């Protein structure tokens, strides 16, 4: 079962958004066009447009209007990825060369700026003040999340609360906005808008926590990069936080390992084993499961239409996927 | 006579916007706060908020509302400067160290993103759809202008038309939007909104052309950097375009000079002298004057209130300033 099988009936509309994305990036400079096309062709799950479209199914669904929201959401997401790669100094994303690796940091910055600009242009087409608010909040929070991620890099004195705030801003807010914006654009009632936004928030949290777990458990083949990459880059996630909390001596060992410079593969693997043995991954899975349950519950307030079933299935897929 | 003497009666309101700017940047990460504070304290003329406030004087002027537009406009401008310094690899701006020089490209990218995010948050407070459109168009066009600036760097086969399109996007659109947004936020009539936006466009063009002329004529002391810096960085402006058009042999010499690598100070000075002797600077001054005249004419459609006089005087100052 693949993710896209869960929303087969949206295929035509996703394709329409895909065409809009392609149109929007043509006509920039040659380098920029190549860079954005590479990003588009790298695929990605288009999960934000999917959540947006499914949320709109609860109201007056008009793809001619919704497609602009899809473009905006996907471009904001892509822009943040390109800029993230600069910040994390990443040469690979999902096994493919990043824009900053293929060209340089400056082209990556430009590409991100360009995509933000395109996203903002698409949002400007909407009359709904609430849509502007949701989009601006997403962009604002994502930047703050990005900043916090830098701030807390290699910062061993952080806790679960700062982690949750960070992933909320970095990931969950844009997914919540995707649901909220789809609902608003389709004139869904206020209580149902809130239920959908809340669903998006819970799923978004689960999405990021799952991603962070996979960095420990998935193979290089599935991940497109070696396991433990987050820790190596100083991104401290739930399993590490748990292991440090449980064992002060492990925390000391971890700090020492990084104080000595970037750990060797061997030393890193030793640390990863200890994190695994601490139960940190189980702990993260439990928290993940709690968010998923809350996501399912949010759906109870919505009418039982096929889109509700799809949201349920996607949430379940996302929270339990293995790559 | 200094620029700020031309709008003394706005001093209180500019100060209020200044305070908002300061508030908005506090609470980020320490590095980011320091970087944005440095940008704020570097001063700048706050010319975009000034145009916005003066345009609002033609309607229902409410500083509590307008201040948010002032913050958005100034932050968008500042964000573009920080990112520009990365693209141009500039270590100095107006004689002061740039963010990318004091920290690095990544901090500069982050700072720009953060300021864009803050700007977008301020814009989201407005109900007027037209304000969202104006802001999004500005951001979108500025990014395109930035891209074109890179694309046409060291590109000797460009012409006046591409230059004018570039500076329109890079500079004039945001100044036109400043006037337009002030007018919209104050509920100014449509014809007067258009007159103000048109005024902003013409002044914006003159502003950039003057800047480009000053790069040839101003001393290092006034400019904060040696003369001819634009040409050295491959930014081809009106005087160069004129000199190349007039003399194919000079064009050949110029291309050769850059084909040999970055010209020495001596060789650059020789090129600058030839541009001067070609009449290129006079030519640019003439075009500048035409934009200024059109700016003055736009004001004719507006009622004769003190703000109109100020707009006139600022335009005249901007178009004839010597640093």
XYZ file of C-alpha atoms in Angstrom:
646
model
C 0.000 0.000 0.000
C 1.398 3.346 -1.006
C 0.342 6.720 0.320
C -1.073 7.880 -2.974
C -3.405 4.869 -3.159
C -5.225 6.389 -0.194
C -6.537 9.300 -2.216
C -6.851 7.911 -5.713
C -9.973 9.955 -6.335
C -7.966 13.156 -5.890
C -5.510 12.156 -8.570
C -6.948 14.457 -11.224
C -6.905 17.472 -8.908
C -3.413 16.770 -7.609
C -2.302 16.558 -11.211
C -3.896 19.936 -11.867
C -1.957 21.443 -8.966
C 1.164 19.733 -10.291
C 0.680 21.506 -13.624
C 0.215 24.832 -11.850
C 3.439 24.263 -9.938
C 5.267 23.608 -13.188
C 3.790 26.694 -14.843
C 4.688 28.889 -11.916
C 8.372 28.080 -12.068
C 8.865 28.584 -15.777
C 10.221 31.890 -16.994
C 12.573 32.628 -14.108
C 16.275 32.664 -14.898
C 17.720 29.473 -16.429
C 19.517 28.439 -13.244
C 16.489 29.098 -11.098
C 14.193 27.278 -13.437
C 16.491 24.275 -13.396
C 16.782 24.357 -9.611
C 13.032 24.603 -9.013
C 12.295 21.960 -11.631
C 14.728 19.642 -9.905
C 12.886 20.247 -6.648
C 9.518 19.604 -8.281
C 10.695 16.469 -10.023
C 12.212 15.111 -6.835
C 8.548 14.415 -6.219
C 7.606 14.581 -2.613
C 4.275 13.421 -1.349
C 2.390 16.692 -1.923
C 0.900 15.892 1.437
C -0.031 19.504 2.194
C -2.133 19.971 -0.968
C -3.727 16.589 -0.257
C -4.767 17.641 3.270
C -6.004 20.941 1.889
C -8.140 19.288 -0.811
C -9.570 16.675 1.535
C -10.512 19.382 4.036
C -12.286 21.306 1.281
C -14.431 18.240 0.573
C -16.445 19.171 3.687
C -17.685 22.329 1.954
C -18.061 23.753 -1.554
C -15.173 22.138 -3.323
C -13.941 24.252 -6.264
C -10.628 23.103 -7.678
C -10.199 26.309 -9.702
C -9.983 28.179 -6.431
C -8.275 25.486 -4.380
C -5.422 24.946 -6.795
C -3.950 28.334 -5.841
C -3.881 27.294 -2.189
C -2.204 24.041 -3.219
C 0.515 25.926 -5.071
C 1.095 28.255 -2.128
C 1.337 25.434 0.417
C 3.671 23.313 -1.664
C 5.942 26.241 -2.530
C 6.196 27.370 1.089
C 7.161 23.829 2.015
C 9.718 23.589 -0.800
C 11.190 26.988 0.033
C 11.735 25.928 3.619
C 13.454 22.728 2.496
C 15.914 24.587 0.257
C 16.769 27.052 2.998
C 17.010 24.222 5.552
C 19.607 22.510 3.415
C 21.720 25.644 3.550
C 21.388 25.823 7.307
C 22.090 22.130 7.835
C 24.786 22.174 5.170
C 23.134 19.105 3.612
C 24.342 17.737 0.298
C 21.684 15.048 0.046
C 17.932 14.985 0.595
C 16.166 11.666 0.137
C 19.220 10.363 -1.671
C 19.299 13.217 -4.173
C 21.676 16.114 -4.477
C 20.342 19.301 -2.879
C 20.204 22.684 -4.638
C 22.966 24.032 -2.403
C 25.153 21.037 -3.301
C 24.470 21.091 -7.038
C 24.854 24.861 -7.271
C 25.725 26.792 -4.096
C 24.276 28.494 -1.018
C 23.467 31.627 -2.942
C 21.437 29.835 -5.595
C 19.655 27.937 -2.810
C 18.815 31.172 -0.997
C 17.502 32.702 -4.220
C 15.482 29.630 -5.060
C 13.841 29.686 -1.656
C 13.121 33.410 -1.907
C 11.670 32.909 -5.350
C 9.379 30.130 -4.146
C 8.257 32.224 -1.165
C 7.461 35.043 -3.587
C 5.440 32.721 -5.810
C 3.606 31.343 -2.782
C 2.723 34.808 -1.572
C 1.390 35.713 -5.029
C -0.902 32.700 -4.980
C -2.212 33.553 -1.522
C -2.935 37.124 -2.582
C -5.652 35.802 -4.904
C -7.863 34.919 -1.936
C -10.468 37.254 -0.499
C -10.688 35.477 2.856
C -8.834 37.371 5.573
C -8.575 34.137 7.570
C -6.597 32.511 4.766
C -4.084 35.337 4.823
C -3.804 34.963 8.570
C -3.263 31.210 8.384
C -0.624 31.501 5.668
C 1.245 34.299 7.366
C 1.177 32.469 10.669
C 2.602 29.388 8.979
C 5.430 31.241 7.314
C 6.211 33.165 10.461
C 6.178 30.089 12.676
C 8.230 28.065 10.223
C 10.960 30.664 10.283
C 10.882 30.677 14.080
C 11.042 26.884 14.056
C 14.038 27.022 11.756
C 15.714 29.512 14.062
C 15.018 27.386 17.129
C 16.455 24.401 15.369
C 19.730 26.246 14.937
C 19.612 27.626 18.426
C 19.151 24.211 20.003
C 21.683 22.419 17.864
C 24.201 20.550 20.029
C 22.370 22.039 23.026
C 22.221 19.142 25.462
C 20.333 21.059 28.125
C 17.028 21.191 26.263
C 13.904 19.226 27.120
C 10.818 17.631 25.583
C 8.864 20.872 25.836
C 11.338 22.809 23.658
C 11.432 19.890 21.222
C 7.638 19.827 20.881
C 7.473 23.594 20.394
C 10.130 23.371 17.709
C 8.447 20.631 15.678
C 5.095 22.339 16.050
C 6.503 25.447 14.416
C 8.672 23.644 11.931
C 6.122 21.125 10.694
C 2.739 20.959 12.400
C 1.644 24.566 11.850
C 1.843 24.339 8.038
C -0.075 21.049 8.003
C -2.715 22.498 10.349
C -2.903 25.514 8.023
C -3.298 23.250 5.008
C -6.444 21.764 6.541
C -7.660 25.112 7.814
C -7.131 26.860 4.474
C -8.867 24.123 2.501
C -11.800 24.356 4.895
C -11.946 28.152 4.735
C -11.675 28.251 0.948
C -14.644 25.877 0.738
C -16.733 27.801 3.242
C -16.816 24.974 5.783
C -18.528 25.896 9.085
C -16.395 27.325 11.893
C -16.601 24.295 14.208
C -15.631 21.978 11.344
C -12.802 24.338 10.328
C -11.487 24.054 13.863
C -11.819 20.274 13.901
C -9.890 20.033 10.635
C -7.181 22.453 11.788
C -6.841 20.502 15.011
C -6.605 17.259 13.061
C -3.839 18.813 10.944
C -1.957 19.922 14.019
C -2.028 16.458 15.626
C -1.087 14.704 12.395
C 1.681 17.220 11.769
C 3.188 16.484 15.181
C 2.978 12.730 14.524
C 4.483 13.239 11.082
C 7.590 14.911 12.454
C 7.977 12.552 15.398
C 7.763 9.600 12.983
C 10.378 11.241 10.773
C 12.637 11.659 13.773
C 12.145 8.021 14.824
C 12.909 6.815 11.301
C 16.236 8.569 11.469
C 17.160 5.971 14.092
C 15.383 2.886 12.803
C 15.350 3.071 9.030
C 18.053 1.676 6.807
C 20.240 3.881 4.634
C 18.454 2.462 1.602
C 15.034 3.670 2.757
C 16.249 6.916 4.228
C 18.612 8.011 1.467
C 21.202 8.807 4.132
C 22.897 6.893 6.960
C 20.988 6.391 10.234
C 21.704 8.781 13.077
C 22.107 11.735 10.750
C 19.996 14.003 12.964
C 22.143 13.375 16.007
C 25.306 13.801 13.979
C 24.063 17.232 12.870
C 23.183 18.150 16.428
C 19.412 17.892 15.940
C 18.303 16.460 19.250
C 15.051 14.519 19.001
C 12.797 12.532 21.358
C 14.798 9.278 21.618
C 17.952 11.200 22.568
C 16.101 13.398 25.032
C 14.677 10.305 26.703
C 18.016 8.507 26.868
C 19.716 11.567 28.370
C 16.948 12.046 30.927
C 17.062 8.406 31.964
C 20.791 8.141 32.314
C 22.965 11.050 33.398
C 26.050 8.988 32.644
C 24.896 8.509 29.047
C 24.287 12.250 28.793
C 27.834 12.840 29.952
C 29.163 10.338 27.438
C 27.169 11.969 24.649
C 28.386 15.453 25.506
C 31.933 14.206 25.675
C 31.632 12.447 22.308
C 30.651 15.722 20.642
C 33.063 17.842 22.654
C 35.822 15.735 21.076
C 34.718 16.813 17.578
C 32.420 15.072 15.130
C 32.103 11.437 16.278
C 33.434 8.688 14.023
C 30.912 6.291 12.471
C 31.943 3.687 15.027
C 31.482 5.973 17.993
C 28.154 7.206 16.596
C 26.900 3.639 16.155
C 27.822 2.935 19.767
C 25.789 5.971 20.893
C 22.842 4.951 18.714
C 22.849 1.471 20.296
C 22.709 2.990 23.760
C 19.805 5.225 22.758
C 17.994 2.206 21.391
C 18.695 0.187 24.536
C 17.419 3.020 26.755
C 13.885 2.600 25.409
C 14.027 6.069 23.835
C 12.532 4.853 20.597
C 9.643 3.166 22.396
C 9.077 6.365 24.303
C 8.912 8.386 21.081
C 6.526 5.832 19.575
C 4.207 6.228 22.557
C 4.103 9.977 22.221
C 3.543 9.571 18.499
C 0.627 7.253 19.187
C -0.946 9.781 21.524
C -0.917 12.443 18.813
C -2.392 10.008 16.327
C -5.233 9.142 18.717
C -5.994 12.821 19.178
C -5.976 13.240 15.389
C -8.505 10.429 14.982
C -10.672 11.956 17.694
C -10.769 15.319 15.915
C -12.367 13.569 12.975
C -15.346 12.519 15.114
C -16.746 16.043 14.917
C -16.968 15.792 11.118
C -19.658 14.252 8.908
C -18.952 10.758 7.661
C -17.998 11.425 4.036
C -15.305 9.593 2.029
C -12.819 12.407 2.691
C -13.039 11.714 6.415
C -12.089 8.094 5.799
C -9.128 9.261 3.671
C -7.921 11.636 6.363
C -8.094 8.809 8.869
C -6.161 6.457 6.627
C -3.501 9.002 5.742
C -3.000 9.837 9.399
C -2.649 6.178 10.213
C -0.251 5.652 7.316
C 1.900 8.651 8.223
C 2.167 7.701 11.854
C 3.212 4.139 11.181
C 5.167 4.354 7.925
C 8.538 2.740 7.775
C 10.314 5.147 5.451
C 18.962 70.573 4.524
C 18.542 66.962 5.483
C 15.884 64.580 4.274
C 14.263 64.255 7.665
C 13.735 68.020 7.906
C 11.233 67.623 5.061
C 8.756 65.715 7.192
C 9.354 67.030 10.684
C 5.669 66.798 11.505
C 5.803 63.023 11.003
C 8.590 62.651 13.529
C 6.330 61.325 16.284
C 4.755 58.725 14.034
C 8.052 57.609 12.544
C 9.296 57.206 16.088
C 6.273 55.044 16.876
C 7.065 52.813 13.901
C 10.677 52.739 15.046
C 9.552 51.404 18.422
C 7.399 48.756 16.735
C 10.382 47.681 14.661
C 12.462 47.300 17.789
C 9.723 45.335 19.586
C 9.253 43.017 16.648
C 12.864 41.881 16.593
C 13.222 41.136 20.281
C 12.810 37.588 21.463
C 14.336 35.807 18.499
C 17.562 33.921 19.096
C 20.473 35.959 20.506
C 22.390 36.006 17.208
C 19.323 36.950 15.226
C 18.363 39.654 17.658
C 21.842 41.115 17.456
C 21.853 40.942 13.658
C 18.450 42.593 13.256
C 19.266 45.224 15.866
C 22.445 46.056 13.992
C 20.373 46.486 10.834
C 17.870 48.693 12.633
C 20.539 50.812 14.268
C 22.356 51.276 10.970
C 19.500 53.713 10.527
C 18.424 54.086 6.969
C 16.059 56.777 5.875
C 12.812 54.864 6.574
C 11.735 56.333 3.288
C 9.110 53.670 2.638
C 7.218 54.282 5.906
C 7.487 58.024 5.222
C 5.882 57.676 1.777
C 3.234 55.410 3.263
C 2.351 57.864 6.041
C 2.297 60.874 3.723
C -0.003 59.024 1.322
C -2.349 58.203 4.193
C -2.659 61.916 4.959
C -5.019 62.153 1.966
C -7.580 60.022 3.823
C -8.421 58.918 7.360
C -5.020 58.874 8.965
C -4.853 56.396 11.860
C -1.344 55.719 13.095
C -2.461 52.693 15.135
C -3.368 51.001 11.895
C -0.672 52.518 9.713
C 2.194 51.528 11.979
C 1.742 47.870 10.992
C 2.123 48.781 7.334
C 5.247 50.758 8.217
C 6.772 47.743 9.973
C 5.958 45.468 7.032
C 7.434 47.825 4.437
C 10.626 48.476 6.359
C 11.178 44.797 7.169
C 10.647 43.746 3.552
C 13.196 46.344 2.537
C 15.672 45.254 5.210
C 15.219 41.577 4.355
C 16.021 42.273 0.729
C 19.169 44.183 1.720
C 20.483 41.318 3.859
C 19.868 38.789 1.114
C 21.349 41.144 -1.491
C 24.560 41.334 0.486
C 24.831 37.554 0.291
C 24.249 37.606 -3.452
C 26.659 40.467 -4.070
C 29.114 39.071 -1.543
C 29.286 42.537 0.050
C 31.166 43.086 3.272
C 30.229 46.731 3.635
C 26.968 48.651 3.279
C 27.102 52.405 3.756
C 30.486 52.006 5.379
C 29.276 49.464 7.930
C 29.929 45.761 8.155
C 27.108 43.675 6.685
C 25.413 40.784 8.500
C 26.996 38.263 6.147
C 30.435 39.772 6.874
C 30.012 40.006 10.650
C 28.485 36.524 10.924
C 28.113 34.466 7.733
C 25.856 33.750 4.755
C 23.691 31.426 6.763
C 22.956 33.946 9.493
C 22.221 36.513 6.769
C 19.791 34.149 5.070
C 18.057 33.433 8.368
C 17.876 37.096 9.268
C 16.252 37.902 5.940
C 13.786 35.030 6.295
C 12.960 36.134 9.806
C 12.301 39.707 8.679
C 10.146 38.483 5.778
C 8.174 36.395 8.278
C 7.690 39.383 10.569
C 6.630 41.542 7.619
C 4.079 38.986 6.502
C 2.666 38.830 10.032
C 2.166 42.582 10.056
C 0.429 42.533 6.674
C -1.935 39.790 7.819
C -3.492 42.257 10.259
C -5.124 44.151 7.391
C -8.632 43.437 6.115
C -8.098 45.133 2.755
C -7.584 42.602 -0.021
C -5.849 45.305 -2.076
C -3.176 45.703 0.599
C -2.406 42.001 0.455
C -2.163 42.234 -3.307
C 0.177 45.220 -3.204
C 2.453 43.621 -0.626
C 2.597 40.281 -2.374
C 3.282 41.941 -5.693
C 6.126 43.897 -4.121
C 7.744 40.850 -2.580
C 7.299 38.831 -5.725
C 8.684 41.544 -7.990
C 11.597 42.261 -5.677
C 12.659 38.643 -5.829
C 12.389 38.709 -9.621
C 14.421 41.919 -9.678
C 17.063 40.293 -7.514
C 17.159 37.318 -9.865
C 17.461 39.517 -12.930
C 20.267 41.383 -11.276
C 22.222 38.148 -10.996
C 21.235 37.026 -14.448
C 22.461 40.244 -16.056
C 25.660 40.502 -14.070
C 28.655 40.878 -16.377
C 26.181 40.504 -19.259
C 27.380 43.109 -21.729
C 24.641 42.425 -24.261
C 21.796 43.937 -22.232
C 20.023 47.211 -22.982
C 18.233 50.127 -21.323
C 14.914 48.299 -21.417
C 16.199 45.371 -19.331
C 17.858 47.824 -16.944
C 14.627 49.768 -16.422
C 12.621 46.579 -15.862
C 15.178 45.437 -13.326
C 15.194 48.618 -11.243
C 11.421 48.815 -11.421
C 11.177 45.406 -9.805
C 14.089 45.862 -7.455
C 13.207 49.315 -6.142
C 10.258 51.139 -7.679
C 7.556 48.563 -7.004
C 8.035 48.639 -3.221
C 8.006 52.434 -3.145
C 4.884 52.509 -5.324
C 3.329 49.972 -2.942
C 4.272 52.094 0.052
C 2.214 54.960 -1.339
C -0.569 52.683 -2.494
C -0.814 50.860 0.840
C -0.850 54.090 2.851
C -3.632 55.355 0.609
C -5.653 52.146 0.849
C -5.262 51.871 4.610
C -6.626 55.408 4.942
C -9.544 54.796 2.569
C -8.333 57.329 -0.017
C -10.456 57.427 -3.221
C -9.454 55.157 -6.102
C -8.247 57.916 -8.455
C -6.119 59.396 -5.679
C -4.777 55.936 -4.763
C -3.688 55.564 -8.367
C -2.091 59.003 -8.453
C -0.125 58.204 -5.295
C 0.959 54.783 -6.538
C 2.054 56.334 -9.816
C 3.971 59.015 -7.931
C 5.705 56.270 -5.932
C 6.627 54.403 -9.075
C 8.200 57.458 -10.733
C 10.064 58.480 -7.587
C 11.234 54.914 -7.083
C 12.731 54.838 -10.556
C 14.451 58.180 -9.960
C 15.678 56.957 -6.586
C 17.464 53.971 -8.093
C 18.831 55.863 -11.087
C 20.239 58.489 -8.719
C 21.797 55.742 -6.612
C 23.394 54.293 -9.711
C 24.720 57.689 -10.812
C 26.170 58.327 -7.344
C 28.172 55.143 -7.647
C 30.121 56.974 -10.358
C 30.178 60.504 -9.034
C 30.262 60.319 -5.253
C 33.421 60.146 -3.199
C 34.312 57.148 -1.095
C 33.625 59.216 2.000
C 30.019 59.883 1.024
C 29.361 56.482 -0.440
C 31.002 54.323 2.211
C 32.719 52.389 -0.588
C 35.001 53.265 -3.512
C 33.419 54.655 -6.703
C 32.734 52.255 -9.526
C 31.725 49.452 -7.168
C 28.646 48.580 -9.229
C 30.657 48.079 -12.396
C 33.297 46.116 -10.523
C 30.568 43.758 -9.287
C 29.161 43.437 -12.785
C 26.057 45.530 -12.115
C 25.633 47.355 -15.383
C 23.787 50.653 -15.018
C 22.708 53.507 -17.285
C 26.040 55.335 -17.702
C 27.769 52.115 -18.772
C 24.945 51.142 -21.107
C 25.157 54.551 -22.755
C 28.942 54.451 -23.127
C 28.814 50.945 -24.653
C 26.049 51.938 -27.045
C 27.891 55.029 -28.167
C 31.251 53.430 -28.719
C 31.624 49.817 -29.874
C 35.373 50.068 -29.293
C 34.787 51.017 -25.634
C 32.410 48.090 -25.282
C 35.113 45.820 -26.637
C 37.648 47.293 -24.228
C 35.257 46.842 -21.305
C 34.519 43.229 -22.152
C 38.220 42.552 -22.526
C 39.000 44.186 -19.183
C 36.603 41.817 -17.397
C 37.538 38.801 -19.507
C 41.052 39.230 -18.104
C 39.750 38.817 -14.539
C 38.758 41.449 -12.019
C 40.230 44.762 -13.217
C 42.860 46.470 -11.077
C 41.952 49.792 -9.434
C 44.019 51.549 -12.088
C 42.333 49.836 -14.979
C 38.891 50.411 -13.406
C 39.614 54.126 -12.972
C 40.565 54.295 -16.622
C 37.247 52.705 -17.594
C 35.319 55.046 -15.290
C 36.981 58.052 -16.935
C 35.910 56.854 -20.354
C 32.329 56.362 -19.174
C 32.359 59.861 -17.766
C 33.786 61.295 -20.984
C 31.164 59.495 -23.082
C 28.391 61.605 -21.583
C 26.868 58.537 -19.932
C 26.336 60.285 -16.647
C 24.579 63.221 -18.323
C 22.406 60.742 -20.146
C 21.412 59.034 -16.872
C 20.684 62.438 -15.313
C 18.348 63.264 -18.169
C 16.394 60.063 -17.741
C 16.303 60.665 -14.014
C 14.901 64.137 -14.595
C 12.154 62.749 -16.804
C 10.999 60.416 -14.027
C 11.053 63.247 -11.529
C 8.908 65.425 -13.794
C 6.392 62.614 -14.135
C 6.392 62.206 -10.361
C 5.612 65.909 -9.870
C 2.836 65.684 -12.454
C 1.176 62.798 -10.606
C 0.801 65.080 -7.609
C -1.361 67.490 -9.614
C -4.320 65.118 -9.273
C -4.184 65.412 -5.483
C -5.639 68.073 -3.164
C -3.230 70.749 -2.035
C -2.553 69.659 1.570
C 0.803 69.883 3.401
C 1.547 66.200 2.673
C 1.491 66.958 -1.051
C 4.138 69.598 -0.549
C 6.239 67.126 1.437
C 5.978 64.481 -1.264
C 7.088 67.045 -3.793
C 10.051 68.102 -1.712
C 11.146 64.562 -0.915
C 10.968 63.611 -4.579
C 13.049 66.635 -5.481
C 15.537 65.853 -2.722
C 15.848 62.190 -3.675
C 16.377 62.921 -7.330
C 19.082 65.486 -6.783
C 20.840 64.288 -3.619
C 24.583 64.017 -3.663
C 25.033 61.040 -1.383
